[in-house]
PDB file of C-alpha atoms in Angstrom:
ATOM      1  CA  UNK A 261      93.884  96.557  97.759  1.00  0.00           C
ATOM      2  CA  UNK A 262      95.652  93.247  96.975  1.00  0.00           C
ATOM      3  CA  UNK A 263      94.765  90.169  98.909  1.00  0.00           C
ATOM      4  CA  UNK A 264      91.650  88.152  99.432  1.00  0.00           C
ATOM      5  CA  UNK A 265      90.994  88.955 103.101  1.00  0.00           C
ATOM      6  CA  UNK A 266      89.177  90.834 104.456  1.00  0.00           C
ATOM      7  CA  UNK A 267      86.953  91.271 101.394  1.00  0.00           C
ATOM      8  CA  UNK A 268      84.696  94.012 102.760  1.00  0.00           C
ATOM      9  CA  UNK A 269      87.243  96.770 102.103  1.00  0.00           C
ATOM     10  CA  UNK A 270      88.614  95.607  98.752  1.00  0.00           C
ATOM     11  CA  UNK A 271      88.433  98.167  95.963  1.00  0.00           C
ATOM     12  CA  UNK A 272      86.668  95.847  93.446  1.00  0.00           C
ATOM     13  CA  UNK A 273      83.616  95.722  95.708  1.00  0.00           C
ATOM     14  CA  UNK A 274      82.970  99.430  95.186  1.00  0.00           C
ATOM     15  CA  UNK A 275      82.781  98.928  91.416  1.00  0.00           C
ATOM     16  CA  UNK A 276      79.537  97.010  91.929  1.00  0.00           C
ATOM     17  CA  UNK A 277      77.783 100.009  93.441  1.00  0.00           C
ATOM     18  CA  UNK A 278      76.725 103.329  91.909  1.00  0.00           C
ATOM     19  CA  UNK A 279      77.469 105.387  95.035  1.00  0.00           C
ATOM     20  CA  UNK A 280      79.339 105.491  98.324  1.00  0.00           C
ATOM     21  CA  UNK A 281      76.067 105.134 100.202  1.00  0.00           C
ATOM     22  CA  UNK A 282      74.972 101.956  98.417  1.00  0.00           C
ATOM     23  CA  UNK A 283      78.455 100.507  98.715  1.00  0.00           C
ATOM     24  CA  UNK A 284      78.746 101.222 102.434  1.00  0.00           C
ATOM     25  CA  UNK A 285      75.299  99.815 103.186  1.00  0.00           C
ATOM     26  CA  UNK A 286      76.718  96.447 102.209  1.00  0.00           C
ATOM     27  CA  UNK A 287      80.359  96.830 103.222  1.00  0.00           C
ATOM     28  CA  UNK A 288      79.635  98.161 106.709  1.00  0.00           C
ATOM     29  CA  UNK A 289      77.580  95.077 107.509  1.00  0.00           C
ATOM     30  CA  UNK A 290      80.433  92.856 106.367  1.00  0.00           C
ATOM     31  CA  UNK A 291      82.875  94.903 108.447  1.00  0.00           C
ATOM     32  CA  UNK A 292      80.729  94.586 111.573  1.00  0.00           C
ATOM     33  CA  UNK A 293      80.435  90.844 111.022  1.00  0.00           C
ATOM     34  CA  UNK A 294      84.192  90.504 110.616  1.00  0.00           C
ATOM     35  CA  UNK A 295      84.902  92.510 113.782  1.00  0.00           C
ATOM     36  CA  UNK A 296      82.354  90.475 115.739  1.00  0.00           C
ATOM     37  CA  UNK A 297      83.877  87.208 114.536  1.00  0.00           C
ATOM     38  CA  UNK A 298      87.381  88.273 115.560  1.00  0.00           C
ATOM     39  CA  UNK A 299      86.459  90.093 118.747  1.00  0.00           C
ATOM     40  CA  UNK A 300      88.936  89.546 121.598  1.00  0.00           C
ATOM     41  CA  UNK A 301      87.010  89.664 124.865  1.00  0.00           C
ATOM     42  CA  UNK A 302      90.120  89.098 126.986  1.00  0.00           C
ATOM     43  CA  UNK A 303      92.058  91.990 125.433  1.00  0.00           C
ATOM     44  CA  UNK A 304      89.025  94.263 125.667  1.00  0.00           C
ATOM     45  CA  UNK A 305      88.585  93.246 129.294  1.00  0.00           C
ATOM     46  CA  UNK A 306      92.204  94.058 130.130  1.00  0.00           C
ATOM     47  CA  UNK A 307      92.104  97.540 128.612  1.00  0.00           C
ATOM     48  CA  UNK A 308      88.707  98.112 130.206  1.00  0.00           C
ATOM     49  CA  UNK A 309      90.094  97.180 133.612  1.00  0.00           C
ATOM     50  CA  UNK A 310      93.010  99.552 133.024  1.00  0.00           C
ATOM     51  CA  UNK A 311      90.523 102.354 132.359  1.00  0.00           C
ATOM     52  CA  UNK A 312      88.639 101.531 135.563  1.00  0.00           C
ATOM     53  CA  UNK A 313      91.822 101.464 137.660  1.00  0.00           C
ATOM     54  CA  UNK A 314      93.032 104.716 136.139  1.00  0.00           C
ATOM     55  CA  UNK A 315      89.722 106.522 136.655  1.00  0.00           C
ATOM     56  CA  UNK A 316      89.271 105.229 140.212  1.00  0.00           C
ATOM     57  CA  UNK A 317      92.764 106.253 141.295  1.00  0.00           C
ATOM     58  CA  UNK A 318      92.640 109.688 139.656  1.00  0.00           C
ATOM     59  CA  UNK A 319      89.152 110.584 140.924  1.00  0.00           C
ATOM     60  CA  UNK A 320      89.446 113.580 143.288  1.00  0.00           C
ATOM     61  CA  UNK A 321      93.210 113.324 142.836  1.00  0.00           C
ATOM     62  CA  UNK A 322      93.893 116.818 144.198  1.00  0.00           C
ATOM     63  CA  UNK A 323      92.635 115.676 147.604  1.00  0.00           C
ATOM     64  CA  UNK A 324      94.676 112.452 147.512  1.00  0.00           C
ATOM     65  CA  UNK A 325      98.141 113.895 146.879  1.00  0.00           C
ATOM     66  CA  UNK A 326     100.371 113.591 149.965  1.00  0.00           C
ATOM     67  CA  UNK A 327     103.870 114.044 148.472  1.00  0.00           C
ATOM     68  CA  UNK A 328     105.425 116.418 145.964  1.00  0.00           C
ATOM     69  CA  UNK A 329     102.361 118.597 146.232  1.00  0.00           C
ATOM     70  CA  UNK A 330     103.918 121.377 144.158  1.00  0.00           C
ATOM     71  CA  UNK A 331     104.911 119.039 141.339  1.00  0.00           C
ATOM     72  CA  UNK A 332     101.705 116.987 141.202  1.00  0.00           C
ATOM     73  CA  UNK A 333      99.626 119.589 139.303  1.00  0.00           C
ATOM     74  CA  UNK A 334     102.534 120.316 136.949  1.00  0.00           C
ATOM     75  CA  UNK A 335     102.557 116.689 135.806  1.00  0.00           C
ATOM     76  CA  UNK A 336      98.785 116.262 135.809  1.00  0.00           C
ATOM     77  CA  UNK A 337      98.512 117.022 132.047  1.00  0.00           C
ATOM     78  CA  UNK A 338     100.472 113.825 131.395  1.00  0.00           C
ATOM     79  CA  UNK A 339      97.853 111.887 133.320  1.00  0.00           C
ATOM     80  CA  UNK A 340      95.004 113.510 131.401  1.00  0.00           C
ATOM     81  CA  UNK A 341      96.773 112.644 128.147  1.00  0.00           C
ATOM     82  CA  UNK A 342      97.390 109.097 129.368  1.00  0.00           C
ATOM     83  CA  UNK A 343      93.764 108.538 130.322  1.00  0.00           C
ATOM     84  CA  UNK A 344      92.443 109.991 127.084  1.00  0.00           C
ATOM     85  CA  UNK A 345      94.822 107.780 125.096  1.00  0.00           C
ATOM     86  CA  UNK A 346      93.899 104.739 127.156  1.00  0.00           C
ATOM     87  CA  UNK A 347      90.231 105.244 126.306  1.00  0.00           C
ATOM     88  CA  UNK A 348      91.270 105.459 122.664  1.00  0.00           C
ATOM     89  CA  UNK A 349      93.104 102.167 123.095  1.00  0.00           C
ATOM     90  CA  UNK A 350      89.853 100.497 124.153  1.00  0.00           C
ATOM     91  CA  UNK A 351      88.168 101.658 120.947  1.00  0.00           C
ATOM     92  CA  UNK A 352      91.174 100.609 118.866  1.00  0.00           C
ATOM     93  CA  UNK A 353      91.047  97.088 120.299  1.00  0.00           C
ATOM     94  CA  UNK A 354      87.322  96.842 119.628  1.00  0.00           C
ATOM     95  CA  UNK A 355      87.843  97.919 116.003  1.00  0.00           C
ATOM     96  CA  UNK A 356      91.013  95.840 115.504  1.00  0.00           C
ATOM     97  CA  UNK A 357      93.091  98.850 114.456  1.00  0.00           C
ATOM     98  CA  UNK A 358      96.729  97.892 114.903  1.00  0.00           C
ATOM     99  CA  UNK A 359      98.035 101.329 113.907  1.00  0.00           C
ATOM    100  CA  UNK A 360      95.811 103.053 116.475  1.00  0.00           C
ATOM    101  CA  UNK A 361      96.754 100.558 119.188  1.00  0.00           C
ATOM    102  CA  UNK A 362     100.461 101.131 118.584  1.00  0.00           C
ATOM    103  CA  UNK A 363     100.230 104.924 118.359  1.00  0.00           C
ATOM    104  CA  UNK A 364      98.182 105.004 121.574  1.00  0.00           C
ATOM    105  CA  UNK A 365     100.653 102.657 123.211  1.00  0.00           C
ATOM    106  CA  UNK A 366     103.644 104.775 122.287  1.00  0.00           C
ATOM    107  CA  UNK A 367     102.014 107.934 123.625  1.00  0.00           C
ATOM    108  CA  UNK A 368     101.260 106.197 126.911  1.00  0.00           C
ATOM    109  CA  UNK A 369     104.789 104.798 127.160  1.00  0.00           C
ATOM    110  CA  UNK A 370     106.422 108.179 126.514  1.00  0.00           C
ATOM    111  CA  UNK A 371     104.251 109.764 129.207  1.00  0.00           C
ATOM    112  CA  UNK A 372     105.302 107.011 131.610  1.00  0.00           C
ATOM    113  CA  UNK A 373     108.990 107.493 130.789  1.00  0.00           C
ATOM    114  CA  UNK A 374     108.691 111.242 131.335  1.00  0.00           C
ATOM    115  CA  UNK A 375     107.249 110.830 134.819  1.00  0.00           C
ATOM    116  CA  UNK A 376     109.709 108.083 135.744  1.00  0.00           C
ATOM    117  CA  UNK A 377     112.581 110.256 134.531  1.00  0.00           C
ATOM    118  CA  UNK A 378     111.414 113.273 136.522  1.00  0.00           C
ATOM    119  CA  UNK A 379     110.606 111.281 139.652  1.00  0.00           C
ATOM    120  CA  UNK A 380     113.908 109.393 139.573  1.00  0.00           C
ATOM    121  CA  UNK A 381     116.138 112.381 138.870  1.00  0.00           C
ATOM    122  CA  UNK A 382     118.231 114.172 141.466  1.00  0.00           C
ATOM    123  CA  UNK A 383     116.299 117.371 140.720  1.00  0.00           C
ATOM    124  CA  UNK A 384     112.627 116.427 140.241  1.00  0.00           C
ATOM    125  CA  UNK A 385     111.482 119.933 141.172  1.00  0.00           C
ATOM    126  CA  UNK A 386     113.586 121.415 138.381  1.00  0.00           C
ATOM    127  CA  UNK A 387     112.388 119.005 135.697  1.00  0.00           C
ATOM    128  CA  UNK A 388     108.741 119.125 136.725  1.00  0.00           C
ATOM    129  CA  UNK A 389     108.891 122.904 136.565  1.00  0.00           C
ATOM    130  CA  UNK A 390     110.566 122.879 133.159  1.00  0.00           C
ATOM    131  CA  UNK A 391     107.997 120.462 131.826  1.00  0.00           C
ATOM    132  CA  UNK A 392     105.201 122.726 133.015  1.00  0.00           C
ATOM    133  CA  UNK A 393     106.816 125.878 131.627  1.00  0.00           C
ATOM    134  CA  UNK A 394     107.678 124.392 128.238  1.00  0.00           C
ATOM    135  CA  UNK A 395     104.150 125.165 127.074  1.00  0.00           C
ATOM    136  CA  UNK A 396     105.250 128.798 126.983  1.00  0.00           C
ATOM    137  CA  UNK A 397     107.956 127.902 124.471  1.00  0.00           C
ATOM    138  CA  UNK A 398     105.228 126.595 122.189  1.00  0.00           C
ATOM    139  CA  UNK A 399     103.350 129.867 122.572  1.00  0.00           C
ATOM    140  CA  UNK A 400     106.473 131.803 121.609  1.00  0.00           C
ATOM    141  CA  UNK A 401     106.997 129.531 118.607  1.00  0.00           C
ATOM    142  CA  UNK A 402     103.520 130.335 117.334  1.00  0.00           C
ATOM    143  CA  UNK A 403     104.171 134.029 117.921  1.00  0.00           C
ATOM    144  CA  UNK A 404     107.429 134.096 115.946  1.00  0.00           C
ATOM    145  CA  UNK A 405     105.867 132.077 113.120  1.00  0.00           C
ATOM    146  CA  UNK A 406     103.114 134.685 112.850  1.00  0.00           C
ATOM    147  CA  UNK A 407     100.334 132.201 113.582  1.00  0.00           C
ATOM    148  CA  UNK A 408      99.305 133.612 116.981  1.00  0.00           C
ATOM    149  CA  UNK A 409     100.854 137.063 117.445  1.00  0.00           C
ATOM    150  CA  UNK A 410     101.496 138.370 120.948  1.00  0.00           C
ATOM    151  CA  UNK A 411     101.765 141.890 122.248  1.00  0.00           C
ATOM    152  CA  UNK A 412     105.211 143.140 123.227  1.00  0.00           C
ATOM    153  CA  UNK A 413     104.374 142.812 126.912  1.00  0.00           C
ATOM    154  CA  UNK A 414     103.044 139.265 126.458  1.00  0.00           C
ATOM    155  CA  UNK A 415     106.166 138.256 124.557  1.00  0.00           C
ATOM    156  CA  UNK A 416     108.416 139.714 127.252  1.00  0.00           C
ATOM    157  CA  UNK A 417     106.498 137.947 130.014  1.00  0.00           C
ATOM    158  CA  UNK A 418     106.762 134.595 128.261  1.00  0.00           C
ATOM    159  CA  UNK A 419     110.461 134.992 127.553  1.00  0.00           C
ATOM    160  CA  UNK A 420     111.011 135.731 131.241  1.00  0.00           C
ATOM    161  CA  UNK A 421     109.458 132.342 131.998  1.00  0.00           C
ATOM    162  CA  UNK A 422     111.503 130.572 129.311  1.00  0.00           C
ATOM    163  CA  UNK A 423     115.038 131.743 129.979  1.00  0.00           C
ATOM    164  CA  UNK A 424     116.498 128.253 129.428  1.00  0.00           C
ATOM    165  CA  UNK A 425     115.185 128.262 125.847  1.00  0.00           C
ATOM    166  CA  UNK A 426     115.944 131.888 124.933  1.00  0.00           C
ATOM    167  CA  UNK A 427     119.246 132.784 123.264  1.00  0.00           C
ATOM    168  CA  UNK A 428     120.903 135.518 125.324  1.00  0.00           C
ATOM    169  CA  UNK A 429     122.568 137.034 122.230  1.00  0.00           C
ATOM    170  CA  UNK A 430     119.514 137.185 119.956  1.00  0.00           C
ATOM    171  CA  UNK A 431     116.888 137.563 122.694  1.00  0.00           C
ATOM    172  CA  UNK A 432     114.717 135.085 120.822  1.00  0.00           C
ATOM    173  CA  UNK A 433     114.183 131.330 120.947  1.00  0.00           C
ATOM    174  CA  UNK A 434     117.153 129.069 120.419  1.00  0.00           C
ATOM    175  CA  UNK A 435     117.464 126.885 117.325  1.00  0.00           C
ATOM    176  CA  UNK A 436     114.727 124.245 116.855  1.00  0.00           C
ATOM    177  CA  UNK A 437     116.959 121.287 117.782  1.00  0.00           C
ATOM    178  CA  UNK A 438     117.678 122.973 121.125  1.00  0.00           C
ATOM    179  CA  UNK A 439     114.009 123.376 122.014  1.00  0.00           C
ATOM    180  CA  UNK A 440     113.097 120.329 124.052  1.00  0.00           C
ATOM    181  CA  UNK A 441     111.485 120.308 127.462  1.00  0.00           C
ATOM    182  CA  UNK A 442     114.510 119.355 129.610  1.00  0.00           C
ATOM    183  CA  UNK A 443     116.550 122.269 128.145  1.00  0.00           C
ATOM    184  CA  UNK A 444     119.571 119.955 128.378  1.00  0.00           C
ATOM    185  CA  UNK A 445     119.265 117.928 125.195  1.00  0.00           C
ATOM    186  CA  UNK A 446     118.136 114.817 127.062  1.00  0.00           C
ATOM    187  CA  UNK A 447     116.588 112.687 124.338  1.00  0.00           C
ATOM    188  CA  UNK A 448     113.805 110.144 124.763  1.00  0.00           C
ATOM    189  CA  UNK A 449     116.476 107.449 124.603  1.00  0.00           C
ATOM    190  CA  UNK A 450     118.446 109.027 127.438  1.00  0.00           C
ATOM    191  CA  UNK A 451     115.291 109.528 129.478  1.00  0.00           C
ATOM    192  CA  UNK A 452     114.358 105.884 128.920  1.00  0.00           C
ATOM    193  CA  UNK A 453     117.829 104.742 129.998  1.00  0.00           C
ATOM    194  CA  UNK A 454     117.579 106.785 133.190  1.00  0.00           C
ATOM    195  CA  UNK A 455     114.056 105.504 133.846  1.00  0.00           C
ATOM    196  CA  UNK A 456     115.036 101.830 133.504  1.00  0.00           C
ATOM    197  CA  UNK A 457     113.231 101.506 130.174  1.00  0.00           C
ATOM    198  CA  UNK A 458     116.260 100.972 127.900  1.00  0.00           C
ATOM    199  CA  UNK A 459     115.220  97.533 126.647  1.00  0.00           C
ATOM    200  CA  UNK A 460     111.711  98.740 125.964  1.00  0.00           C
ATOM    201  CA  UNK A 461     113.081 101.683 124.014  1.00  0.00           C
ATOM    202  CA  UNK A 462     115.206  99.404 121.861  1.00  0.00           C
ATOM    203  CA  UNK A 463     112.283  97.105 121.044  1.00  0.00           C
ATOM    204  CA  UNK A 464     108.838  98.629 121.450  1.00  0.00           C
ATOM    205  CA  UNK A 465     109.879 102.162 120.512  1.00  0.00           C
ATOM    206  CA  UNK A 466     111.498 100.917 117.311  1.00  0.00           C
ATOM    207  CA  UNK A 467     108.403  98.957 116.302  1.00  0.00           C
ATOM    208  CA  UNK A 468     106.134 101.915 116.958  1.00  0.00           C
ATOM    209  CA  UNK A 469     108.377 104.114 114.807  1.00  0.00           C
ATOM    210  CA  UNK A 470     107.370 102.045 111.785  1.00  0.00           C
ATOM    211  CA  UNK A 471     103.878 103.457 112.207  1.00  0.00           C
ATOM    212  CA  UNK A 472     104.715 106.925 113.513  1.00  0.00           C
ATOM    213  CA  UNK A 473     107.063 107.563 110.589  1.00  0.00           C
ATOM    214  CA  UNK A 474     105.080 105.503 108.023  1.00  0.00           C
ATOM    215  CA  UNK A 475     108.017 103.263 107.136  1.00  0.00           C
ATOM    216  CA  UNK A 476     107.386 101.022 104.140  1.00  0.00           C
ATOM    217  CA  UNK A 477     108.590  97.996 106.092  1.00  0.00           C
ATOM    218  CA  UNK A 478     105.541  98.408 108.328  1.00  0.00           C
ATOM    219  CA  UNK A 479     103.403  96.786 105.649  1.00  0.00           C
ATOM    220  CA  UNK A 480     104.662  93.371 106.738  1.00  0.00           C
ATOM    221  CA  UNK A 481     102.400  93.640 109.762  1.00  0.00           C
ATOM    222  CA  UNK A 482      99.435  93.527 107.392  1.00  0.00           C
ATOM    223  CA  UNK A 483     100.711  90.614 105.314  1.00  0.00           C
ATOM    224  CA  UNK A 484      99.372  87.097 105.329  1.00  0.00           C
ATOM    225  CA  UNK A 485     101.362  85.050 102.883  1.00  0.00           C
ATOM    226  CA  UNK A 486     101.593  87.217  99.787  1.00  0.00           C
ATOM    227  CA  UNK A 487      98.396  89.101 100.563  1.00  0.00           C
ATOM    228  CA  UNK A 488      98.268  92.612 101.965  1.00  0.00           C
ATOM    229  CA  UNK A 489      95.226  92.845 104.196  1.00  0.00           C
ATOM    230  CA  UNK A 490      93.407  95.904 105.477  1.00  0.00           C
ATOM    231  CA  UNK A 491      93.210  94.567 109.042  1.00  0.00           C
ATOM    232  CA  UNK A 492      96.246  93.147 110.808  1.00  0.00           C
ATOM    233  CA  UNK A 493      96.315  89.781 112.523  1.00  0.00           C
ATOM    234  CA  UNK A 494      94.123  89.810 115.638  1.00  0.00           C
ATOM    235  CA  UNK A 495      96.846  88.143 117.736  1.00  0.00           C
ATOM    236  CA  UNK A 496      99.293  90.935 116.960  1.00  0.00           C
ATOM    237  CA  UNK A 497      96.690  93.545 117.897  1.00  0.00           C
ATOM    238  CA  UNK A 498      95.986  91.619 121.105  1.00  0.00           C
ATOM    239  CA  UNK A 499      99.655  91.644 122.126  1.00  0.00           C
ATOM    240  CA  UNK A 500     100.220  95.316 121.365  1.00  0.00           C
ATOM    241  CA  UNK A 501      97.006  96.244 123.171  1.00  0.00           C
ATOM    242  CA  UNK A 502      98.097  94.322 126.265  1.00  0.00           C
ATOM    243  CA  UNK A 503     101.511  96.005 126.253  1.00  0.00           C
ATOM    244  CA  UNK A 504      99.868  99.421 126.001  1.00  0.00           C
ATOM    245  CA  UNK A 505      97.468  98.606 128.850  1.00  0.00           C
ATOM    246  CA  UNK A 506     100.363  97.525 131.066  1.00  0.00           C
ATOM    247  CA  UNK A 507     102.226 100.739 130.274  1.00  0.00           C
ATOM    248  CA  UNK A 508      99.117 102.759 131.132  1.00  0.00           C
ATOM    249  CA  UNK A 509      99.054 101.182 134.568  1.00  0.00           C
ATOM    250  CA  UNK A 510     102.798 101.810 134.766  1.00  0.00           C
ATOM    251  CA  UNK A 511     102.123 105.491 134.101  1.00  0.00           C
ATOM    252  CA  UNK A 512      99.419 105.539 136.755  1.00  0.00           C
ATOM    253  CA  UNK A 513     101.636 103.770 139.292  1.00  0.00           C
ATOM    254  CA  UNK A 514     104.593 106.082 138.644  1.00  0.00           C
ATOM    255  CA  UNK A 515     102.505 109.200 139.200  1.00  0.00           C
ATOM    256  CA  UNK A 516     100.760 107.741 142.251  1.00  0.00           C
ATOM    257  CA  UNK A 517     104.030 106.763 143.934  1.00  0.00           C
ATOM    258  CA  UNK A 518     105.655 110.102 143.176  1.00  0.00           C
ATOM    259  CA  UNK A 519     102.679 112.023 144.556  1.00  0.00           C
ATOM    260  CA  UNK A 520     101.773 109.708 147.451  1.00  0.00           C
ATOM    261  CA  UNK A 521      98.391 108.715 146.016  1.00  0.00           C
ATOM    262  CA  UNK A 522      96.845 105.464 147.330  1.00  0.00           C
ATOM    263  CA  UNK A 523      96.589 102.610 144.832  1.00  0.00           C
ATOM    264  CA  UNK A 524      93.973  99.805 144.836  1.00  0.00           C
ATOM    265  CA  UNK A 525      96.545  97.037 145.287  1.00  0.00           C
ATOM    266  CA  UNK A 526      94.277  93.932 145.058  1.00  0.00           C
ATOM    267  CA  UNK A 527      92.831  95.125 141.759  1.00  0.00           C
ATOM    268  CA  UNK A 528      96.287  96.080 140.492  1.00  0.00           C
ATOM    269  CA  UNK A 529      97.585  92.608 141.272  1.00  0.00           C
ATOM    270  CA  UNK A 530      94.608  91.082 139.479  1.00  0.00           C
ATOM    271  CA  UNK A 531      95.300  93.292 136.465  1.00  0.00           C
ATOM    272  CA  UNK A 532      98.930  92.188 136.211  1.00  0.00           C
ATOM    273  CA  UNK A 533      97.984  88.516 136.496  1.00  0.00           C
ATOM    274  CA  UNK A 534      95.454  88.947 133.690  1.00  0.00           C
ATOM    275  CA  UNK A 535      98.020  90.802 131.582  1.00  0.00           C
ATOM    276  CA  UNK A 536     100.668  88.095 132.014  1.00  0.00           C
ATOM    277  CA  UNK A 537      98.172  85.388 131.140  1.00  0.00           C
ATOM    278  CA  UNK A 538      96.980  87.235 128.048  1.00  0.00           C
ATOM    279  CA  UNK A 539     100.465  87.977 126.707  1.00  0.00           C
ATOM    280  CA  UNK A 540     101.512  84.340 127.123  1.00  0.00           C
ATOM    281  CA  UNK A 541      98.490  82.981 125.270  1.00  0.00           C
TER     282      UNK A 541
END
């Protein structure tokens, strides 16, 4: 790979070794040394605190819910996804992987937008139910593609639960562009607008798309001068990691408020102060 930094992953280095094993014995040491030298304790601490807040609040969550008790379990998969992704964010920060940080961050943000959209709508019961039932559309998709065949009775039962996504004339699923969870064609952009996340959509979402869709222009994030490096600038990783951590707590807060779950306010306030300080530095 062009560029002089970091040297431990440059292709010429492998030409000096007869095997992958002998090469990696040397290169892995150099990689560990590089990561240690550029380690960001503050960013790691922020994402670690986000994990702690998330886990603490969601522990025994079924017993904590005091509002929207029917909808809480329907949206719980979003919280599981958010927590899993947040833990991945911690690892991404430790290994200075900008792509992983951004992909994790986008997943967390979309989960947050979904809950904010549902909670803020005039019909939260309807949208929470549709979100929960949309998994059956995926099962029907796999059936019609031949990947996971269903019996006639299983197919009929699923279609009965997916009436919004079944074409009344063909008695099969609607066209692919019509198969989204709201059943109303409400795009991520429209959901973000309704959830008060329009500005974030226009900035953060666009940046993340460079990675999600492997746009060539994304290479500039790995450039230093005229060199294309294998690890992005640590400051850029730090900023994106902080944004993702803040969105994770935003996801947690949105779910907790919607479901009447107590939040550890002193620790939350401390988190936001740390996040603001980090993003300004």
